[in-house]
CSV table of C-alpha atoms in Angstrom, one decimal:
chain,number,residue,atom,x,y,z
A,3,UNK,CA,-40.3,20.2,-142.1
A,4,UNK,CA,-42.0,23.1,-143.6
A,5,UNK,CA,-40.2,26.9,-143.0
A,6,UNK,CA,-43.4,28.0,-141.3
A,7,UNK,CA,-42.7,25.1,-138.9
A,8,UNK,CA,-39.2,26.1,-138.3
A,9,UNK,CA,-39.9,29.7,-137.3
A,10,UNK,CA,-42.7,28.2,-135.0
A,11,UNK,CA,-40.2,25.8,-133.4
A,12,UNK,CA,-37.6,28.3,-133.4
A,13,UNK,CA,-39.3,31.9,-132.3
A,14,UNK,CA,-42.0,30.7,-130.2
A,15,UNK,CA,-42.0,27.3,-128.4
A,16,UNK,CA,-38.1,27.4,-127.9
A,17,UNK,CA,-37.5,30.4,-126.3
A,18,UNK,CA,-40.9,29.2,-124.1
A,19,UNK,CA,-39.1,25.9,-123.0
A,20,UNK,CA,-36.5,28.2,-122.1
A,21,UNK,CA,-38.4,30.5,-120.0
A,22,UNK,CA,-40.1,27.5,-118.1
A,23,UNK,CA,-36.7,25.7,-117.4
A,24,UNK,CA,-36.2,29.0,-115.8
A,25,UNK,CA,-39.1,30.1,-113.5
A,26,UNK,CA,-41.0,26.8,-113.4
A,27,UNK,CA,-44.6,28.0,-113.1
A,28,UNK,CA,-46.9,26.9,-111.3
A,29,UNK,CA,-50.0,25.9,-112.9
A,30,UNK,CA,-52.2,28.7,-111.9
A,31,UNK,CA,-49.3,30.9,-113.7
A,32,UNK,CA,-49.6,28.9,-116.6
A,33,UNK,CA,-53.8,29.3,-116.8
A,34,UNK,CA,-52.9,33.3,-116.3
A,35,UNK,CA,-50.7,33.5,-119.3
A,36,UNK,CA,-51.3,30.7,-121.7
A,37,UNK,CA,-55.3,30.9,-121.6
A,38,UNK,CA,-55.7,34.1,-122.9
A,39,UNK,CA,-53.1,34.1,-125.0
A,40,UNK,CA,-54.4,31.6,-126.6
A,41,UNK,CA,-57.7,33.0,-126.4
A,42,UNK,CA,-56.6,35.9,-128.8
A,43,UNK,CA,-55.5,33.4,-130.4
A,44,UNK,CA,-58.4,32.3,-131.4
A,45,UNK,CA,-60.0,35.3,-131.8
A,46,UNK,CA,-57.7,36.8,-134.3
A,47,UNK,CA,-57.8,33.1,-136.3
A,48,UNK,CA,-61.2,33.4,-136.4
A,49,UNK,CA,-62.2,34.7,-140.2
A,50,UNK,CA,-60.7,31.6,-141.2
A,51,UNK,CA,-62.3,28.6,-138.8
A,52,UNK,CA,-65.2,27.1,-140.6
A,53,UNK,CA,-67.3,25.8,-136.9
A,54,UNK,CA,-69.0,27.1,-134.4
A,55,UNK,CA,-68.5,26.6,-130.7
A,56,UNK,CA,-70.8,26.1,-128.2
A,57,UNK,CA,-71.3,25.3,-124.8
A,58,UNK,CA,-72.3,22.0,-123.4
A,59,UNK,CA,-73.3,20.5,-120.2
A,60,UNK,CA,-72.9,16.4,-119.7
A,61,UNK,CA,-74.4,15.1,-117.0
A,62,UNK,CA,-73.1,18.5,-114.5
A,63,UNK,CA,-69.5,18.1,-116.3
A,64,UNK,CA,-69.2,21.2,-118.8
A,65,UNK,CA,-67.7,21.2,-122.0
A,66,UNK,CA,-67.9,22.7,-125.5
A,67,UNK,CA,-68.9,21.4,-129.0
A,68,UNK,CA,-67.7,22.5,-132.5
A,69,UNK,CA,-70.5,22.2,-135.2
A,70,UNK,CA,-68.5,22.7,-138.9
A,71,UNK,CA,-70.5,25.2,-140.9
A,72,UNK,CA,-70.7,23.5,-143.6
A,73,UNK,CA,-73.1,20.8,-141.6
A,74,UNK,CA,-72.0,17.7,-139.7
A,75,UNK,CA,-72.1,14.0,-140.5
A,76,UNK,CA,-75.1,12.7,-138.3
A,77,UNK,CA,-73.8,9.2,-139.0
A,78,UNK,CA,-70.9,9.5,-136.0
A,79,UNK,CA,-69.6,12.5,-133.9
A,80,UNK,CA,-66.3,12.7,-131.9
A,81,UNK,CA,-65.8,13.0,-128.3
A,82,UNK,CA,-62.5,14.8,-127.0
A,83,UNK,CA,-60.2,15.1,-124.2
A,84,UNK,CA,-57.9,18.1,-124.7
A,85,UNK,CA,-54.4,17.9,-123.1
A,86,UNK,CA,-52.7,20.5,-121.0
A,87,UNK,CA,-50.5,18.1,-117.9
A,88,UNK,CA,-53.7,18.0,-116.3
A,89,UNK,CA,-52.9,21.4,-114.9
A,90,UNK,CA,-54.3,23.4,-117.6
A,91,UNK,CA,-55.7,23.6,-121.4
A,92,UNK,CA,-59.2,24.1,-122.1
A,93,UNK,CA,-61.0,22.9,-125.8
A,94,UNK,CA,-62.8,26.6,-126.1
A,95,UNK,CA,-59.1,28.5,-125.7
A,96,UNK,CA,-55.5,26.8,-126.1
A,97,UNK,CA,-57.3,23.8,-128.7
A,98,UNK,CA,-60.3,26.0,-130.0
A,99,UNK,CA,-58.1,26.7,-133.6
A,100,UNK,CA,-57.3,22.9,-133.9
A,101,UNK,CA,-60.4,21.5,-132.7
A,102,UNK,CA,-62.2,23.7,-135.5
A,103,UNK,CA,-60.1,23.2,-137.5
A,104,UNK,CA,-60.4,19.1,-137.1
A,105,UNK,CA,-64.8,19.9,-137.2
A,106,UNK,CA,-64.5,21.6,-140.5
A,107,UNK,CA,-62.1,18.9,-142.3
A,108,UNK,CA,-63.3,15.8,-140.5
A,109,UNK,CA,-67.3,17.0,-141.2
A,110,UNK,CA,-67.8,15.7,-137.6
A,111,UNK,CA,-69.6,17.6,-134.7
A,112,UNK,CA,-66.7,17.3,-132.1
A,113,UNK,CA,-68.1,17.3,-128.0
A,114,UNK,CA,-65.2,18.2,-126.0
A,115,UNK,CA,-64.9,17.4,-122.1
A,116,UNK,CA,-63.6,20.3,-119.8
A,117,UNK,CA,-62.8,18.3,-116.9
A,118,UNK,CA,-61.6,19.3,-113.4
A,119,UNK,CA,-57.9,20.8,-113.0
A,120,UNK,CA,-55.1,19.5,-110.9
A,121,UNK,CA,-53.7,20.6,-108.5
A,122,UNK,CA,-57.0,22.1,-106.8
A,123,UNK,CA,-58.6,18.8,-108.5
A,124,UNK,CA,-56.2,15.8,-108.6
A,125,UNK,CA,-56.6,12.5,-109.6
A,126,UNK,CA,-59.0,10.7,-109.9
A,127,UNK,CA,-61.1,14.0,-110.7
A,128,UNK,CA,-60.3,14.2,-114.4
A,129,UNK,CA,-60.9,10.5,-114.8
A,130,UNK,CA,-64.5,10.5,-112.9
A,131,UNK,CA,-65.4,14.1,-115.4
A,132,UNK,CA,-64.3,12.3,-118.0
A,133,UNK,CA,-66.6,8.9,-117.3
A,134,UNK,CA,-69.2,11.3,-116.1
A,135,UNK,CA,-69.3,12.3,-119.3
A,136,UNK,CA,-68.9,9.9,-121.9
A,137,UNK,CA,-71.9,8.3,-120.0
A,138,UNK,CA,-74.2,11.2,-120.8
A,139,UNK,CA,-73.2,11.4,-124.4
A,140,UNK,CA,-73.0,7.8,-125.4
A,141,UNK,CA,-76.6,7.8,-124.0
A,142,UNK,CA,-77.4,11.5,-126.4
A,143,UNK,CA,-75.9,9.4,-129.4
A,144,UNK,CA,-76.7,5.9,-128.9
A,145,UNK,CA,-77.3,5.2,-132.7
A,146,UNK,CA,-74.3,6.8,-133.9
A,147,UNK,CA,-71.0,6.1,-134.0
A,148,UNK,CA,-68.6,7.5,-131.6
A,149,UNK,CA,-64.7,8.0,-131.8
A,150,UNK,CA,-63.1,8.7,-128.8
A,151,UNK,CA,-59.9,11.1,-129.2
A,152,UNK,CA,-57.1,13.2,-127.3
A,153,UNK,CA,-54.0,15.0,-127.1
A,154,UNK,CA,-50.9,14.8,-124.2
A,155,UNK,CA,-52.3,14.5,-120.9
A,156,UNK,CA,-55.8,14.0,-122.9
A,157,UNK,CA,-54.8,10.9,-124.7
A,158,UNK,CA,-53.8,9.3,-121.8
A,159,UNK,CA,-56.8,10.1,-119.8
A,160,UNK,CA,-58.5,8.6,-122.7
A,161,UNK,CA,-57.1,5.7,-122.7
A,162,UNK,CA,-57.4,5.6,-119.0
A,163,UNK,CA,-61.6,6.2,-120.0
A,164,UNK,CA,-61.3,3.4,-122.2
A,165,UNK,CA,-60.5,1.0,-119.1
A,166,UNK,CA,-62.4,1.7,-117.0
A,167,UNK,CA,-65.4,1.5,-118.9
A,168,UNK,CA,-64.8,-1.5,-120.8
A,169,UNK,CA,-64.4,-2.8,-117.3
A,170,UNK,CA,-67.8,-1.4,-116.4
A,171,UNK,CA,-69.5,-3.2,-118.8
A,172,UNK,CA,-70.3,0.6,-120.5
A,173,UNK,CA,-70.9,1.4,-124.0
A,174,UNK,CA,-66.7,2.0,-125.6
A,175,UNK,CA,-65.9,4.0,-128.7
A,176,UNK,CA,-65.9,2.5,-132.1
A,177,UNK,CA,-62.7,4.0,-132.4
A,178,UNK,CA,-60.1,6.1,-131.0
A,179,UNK,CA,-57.5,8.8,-131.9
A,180,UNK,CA,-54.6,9.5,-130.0
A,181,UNK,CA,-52.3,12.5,-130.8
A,182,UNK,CA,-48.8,12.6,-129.1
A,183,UNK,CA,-50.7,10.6,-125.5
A,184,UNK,CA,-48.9,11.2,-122.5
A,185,UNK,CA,-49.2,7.7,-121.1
A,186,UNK,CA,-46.6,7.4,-118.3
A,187,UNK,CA,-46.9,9.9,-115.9
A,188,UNK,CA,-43.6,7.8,-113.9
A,189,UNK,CA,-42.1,10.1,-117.2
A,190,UNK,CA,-39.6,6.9,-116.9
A,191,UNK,CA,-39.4,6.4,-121.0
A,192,UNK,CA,-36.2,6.3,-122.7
A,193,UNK,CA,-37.0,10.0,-124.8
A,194,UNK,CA,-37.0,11.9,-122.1
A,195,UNK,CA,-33.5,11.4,-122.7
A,196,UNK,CA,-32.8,11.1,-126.4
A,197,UNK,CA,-35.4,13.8,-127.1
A,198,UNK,CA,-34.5,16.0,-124.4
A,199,UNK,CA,-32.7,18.4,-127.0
A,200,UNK,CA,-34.9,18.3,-129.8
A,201,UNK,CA,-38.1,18.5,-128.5
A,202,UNK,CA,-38.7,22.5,-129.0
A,203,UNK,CA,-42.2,22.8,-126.5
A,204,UNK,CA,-41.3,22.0,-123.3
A,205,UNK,CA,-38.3,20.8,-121.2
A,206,UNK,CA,-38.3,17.3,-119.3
A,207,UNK,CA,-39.3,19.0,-116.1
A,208,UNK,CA,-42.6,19.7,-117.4
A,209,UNK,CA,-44.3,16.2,-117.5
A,210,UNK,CA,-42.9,15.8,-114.1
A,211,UNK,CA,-43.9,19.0,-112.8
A,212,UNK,CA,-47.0,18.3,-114.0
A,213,UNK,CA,-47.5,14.4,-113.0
A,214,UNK,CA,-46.5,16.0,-109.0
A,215,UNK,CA,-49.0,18.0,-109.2
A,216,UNK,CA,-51.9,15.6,-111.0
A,217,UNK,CA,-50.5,12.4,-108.2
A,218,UNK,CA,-51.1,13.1,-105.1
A,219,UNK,CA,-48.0,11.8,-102.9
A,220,UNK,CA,-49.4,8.7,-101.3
A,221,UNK,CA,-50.3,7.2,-105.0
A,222,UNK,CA,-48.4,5.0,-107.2
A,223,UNK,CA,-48.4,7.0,-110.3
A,224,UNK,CA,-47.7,4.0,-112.3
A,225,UNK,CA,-51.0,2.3,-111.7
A,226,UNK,CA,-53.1,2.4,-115.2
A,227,UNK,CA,-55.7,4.4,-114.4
A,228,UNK,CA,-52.9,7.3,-114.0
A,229,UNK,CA,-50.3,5.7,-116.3
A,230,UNK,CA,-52.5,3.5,-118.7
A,231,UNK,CA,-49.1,2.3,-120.9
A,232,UNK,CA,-49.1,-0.3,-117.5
A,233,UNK,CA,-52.7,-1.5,-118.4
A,234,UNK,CA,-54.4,-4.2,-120.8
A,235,UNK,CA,-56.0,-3.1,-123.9
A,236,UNK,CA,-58.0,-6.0,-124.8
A,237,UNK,CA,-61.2,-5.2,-126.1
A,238,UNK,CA,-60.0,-2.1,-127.5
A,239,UNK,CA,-61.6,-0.4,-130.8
A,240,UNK,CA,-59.6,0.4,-133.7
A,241,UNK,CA,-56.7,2.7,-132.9
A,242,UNK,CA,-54.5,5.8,-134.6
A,243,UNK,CA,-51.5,7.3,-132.8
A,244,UNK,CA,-50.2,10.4,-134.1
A,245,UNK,CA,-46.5,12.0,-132.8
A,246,UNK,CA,-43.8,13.7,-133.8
A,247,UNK,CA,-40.5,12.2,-133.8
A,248,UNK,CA,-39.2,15.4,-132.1
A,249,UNK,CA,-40.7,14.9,-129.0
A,250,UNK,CA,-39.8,13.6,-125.3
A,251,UNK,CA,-43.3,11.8,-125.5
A,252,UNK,CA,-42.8,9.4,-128.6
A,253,UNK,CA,-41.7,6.3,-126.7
A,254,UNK,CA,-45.3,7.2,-125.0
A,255,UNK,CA,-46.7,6.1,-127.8
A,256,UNK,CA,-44.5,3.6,-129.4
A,257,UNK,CA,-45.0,1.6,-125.7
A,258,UNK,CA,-48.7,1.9,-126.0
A,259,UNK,CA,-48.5,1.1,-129.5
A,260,UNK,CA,-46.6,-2.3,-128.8
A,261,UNK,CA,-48.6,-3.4,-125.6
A,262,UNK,CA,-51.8,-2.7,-128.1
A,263,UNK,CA,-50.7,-4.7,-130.5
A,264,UNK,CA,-50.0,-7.2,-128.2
A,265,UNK,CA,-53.4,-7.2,-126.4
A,266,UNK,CA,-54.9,-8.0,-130.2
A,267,UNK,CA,-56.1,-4.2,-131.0
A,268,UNK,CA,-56.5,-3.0,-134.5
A,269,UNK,CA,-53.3,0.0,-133.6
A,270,UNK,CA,-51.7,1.9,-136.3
A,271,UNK,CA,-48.7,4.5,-135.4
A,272,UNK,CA,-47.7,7.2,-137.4
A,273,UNK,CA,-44.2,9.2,-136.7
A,274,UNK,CA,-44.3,12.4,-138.3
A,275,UNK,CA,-41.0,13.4,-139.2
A,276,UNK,CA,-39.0,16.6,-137.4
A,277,UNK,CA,-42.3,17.4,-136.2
A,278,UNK,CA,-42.8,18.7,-132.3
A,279,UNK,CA,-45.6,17.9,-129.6
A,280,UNK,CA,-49.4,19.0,-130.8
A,281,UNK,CA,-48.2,20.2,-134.0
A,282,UNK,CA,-51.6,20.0,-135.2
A,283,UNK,CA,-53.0,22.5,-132.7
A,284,UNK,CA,-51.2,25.0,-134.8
A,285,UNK,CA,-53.2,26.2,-137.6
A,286,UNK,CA,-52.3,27.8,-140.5
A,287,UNK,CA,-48.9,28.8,-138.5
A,288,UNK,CA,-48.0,24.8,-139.0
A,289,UNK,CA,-48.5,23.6,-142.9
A,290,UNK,CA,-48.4,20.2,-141.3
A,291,UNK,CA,-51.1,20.8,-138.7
A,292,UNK,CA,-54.0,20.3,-142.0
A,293,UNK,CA,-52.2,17.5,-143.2
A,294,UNK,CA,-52.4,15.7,-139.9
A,295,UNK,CA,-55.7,16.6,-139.1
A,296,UNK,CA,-56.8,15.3,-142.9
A,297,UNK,CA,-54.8,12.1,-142.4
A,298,UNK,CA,-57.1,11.4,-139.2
A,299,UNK,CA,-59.6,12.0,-140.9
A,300,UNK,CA,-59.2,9.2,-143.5
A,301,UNK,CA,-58.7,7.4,-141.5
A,302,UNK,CA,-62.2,7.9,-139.4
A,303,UNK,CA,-63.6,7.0,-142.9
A,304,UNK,CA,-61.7,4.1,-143.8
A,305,UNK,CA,-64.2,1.6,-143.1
A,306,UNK,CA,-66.7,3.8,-145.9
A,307,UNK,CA,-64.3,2.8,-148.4
């Protein structure tokens, strides 16, 4: 674990899970602080992002696209799914730095979905924007490839996208990228516990504060569509899981990873060591967030080899 990575887990996401274990925000007093935060974020990162951001309309569902600079690979382009709980997070403010950060390294024009919110917009809104929109741009790109990716509460929806489409008979993704997927929003896996302490971002409360607020009361939040780690993934495309071994959301992914490989998909899980949730959202703050973000992308172009 790099020093930058230490101060960033130390003197700003700790004292944050603090404060939240404290007050316990709601998720319109999350918007009000971490959006523009973030937003200045961005701003003052700036000088050194290498793509543009634009905004984008699929089919009524809005969203945002990052064109690197340096020109895109018309061969394939990636469609994303930021994360957030469900409750908040938006691809032009708390991802923008990563999400350019992953256009200018991958070469990849990157189309990012800014589906509804809960709680004004709970389930099974952020799943229908989501379809909504995959429909519109699988259509826009129907000769090139398309890799389907997200982060948290955005992996699991796309894995959630992923279902219901293949069960659709619609066009899937030719591959997909999940980084740290919150995949069981029962928040019933075993590192909730044994990552309780070391996981820096957020407290346990969070996912669950969250998942109340995404489930509305009279729904089984373990059915797939909200909890996809409960589903089948046969027929899936080639996968690449990405998390931290810091975080309460790792058995997340090593469950999906298992029932994956089960079910007879292509999965390949990568622990990063000592690192926290969305590390790679971080910048040039987080040494490791390039490294992650270069690894994926080898792995995009694996089959060019």
């Amino acid at each position: 674990m790099s020093i930058r990575s230490k101060l960033v887990s130390g003197l700003l996401l700790r004292p944050s899970k603090f404060l939240y274990r404290i007050f316990r925000p709601s998720p319109r007093t999350l918007r009000l602080i971490i959006h523009p935060i973030s937003s200045v974020a961005s701003l003052l990162a700036s000088p050194t992002l290498r793509a543009t951001c634009e905004k984008e309309d699929f089919d009524g569902v809005p969203g945002v696209v990052f064109h690197p600079i340096k020109g895109s690979d018309s061969r394939r382009v990636l469609v994303y799914l930021h994360g957030g709980g469900y409750c908040w997070g938006s691809s032009k403010s708390t991802h923008r730095v990563g999400l350019s950060n992953f256009a200018s390294i991958s070469g990849m024009s990157i189309y990012c979905i800014e589906y509804r919110l809960a709680p004004e917009n709970p389930y099974p809104a952020a799943l229908e924007d989501a379809i909504k929109a995959w429909n519109s741009i699988s259509r826009r790109f129907s000769e090139s490839e398309i890799i389907l990716a997200g982060d948290s509460a955005g992996g699991g929806l796309s894995l959630a996208l992923m279902m219901s489409i293949r069960d659709n008979g619609a066009r899937m993704p030719d591959a997909s990228i999940l980084f740290s997927p919150w995949t069981d929003l029962t928040c019933s896996s075993e590192s909730y516990s044994t990552r309780a302490k070391s996981e820096p971002m957020f407290p346990k409360e969070a996912p669950k504060d969250h998942a109340r607020n995404y489930v509305p009361g009279e729904i089984d939040a373990s059915i797939p569509e909200i909890s996809p780690v409960n589903g089948s993934f046969i027929g899936f495309p080639r996968m690449l899981i990405l998390v931290g071994d810091r975080e309460i959301l790792l058995d997340d992914s090593r469950r999906v990873c298992d029932k994956a490989s089960e079910d007879g998909v292509d999965v390949r899980m990568e622990i990063w060591p000592d690192m926290f949730h969305d590390w790679w959202l971080f910048g040039l703050l987080v040494p490791e967030s390039r490294k992650c973000l270069q690894k994926a992308t080898r792995w995009i172009y694996l089959n060019d080899e």
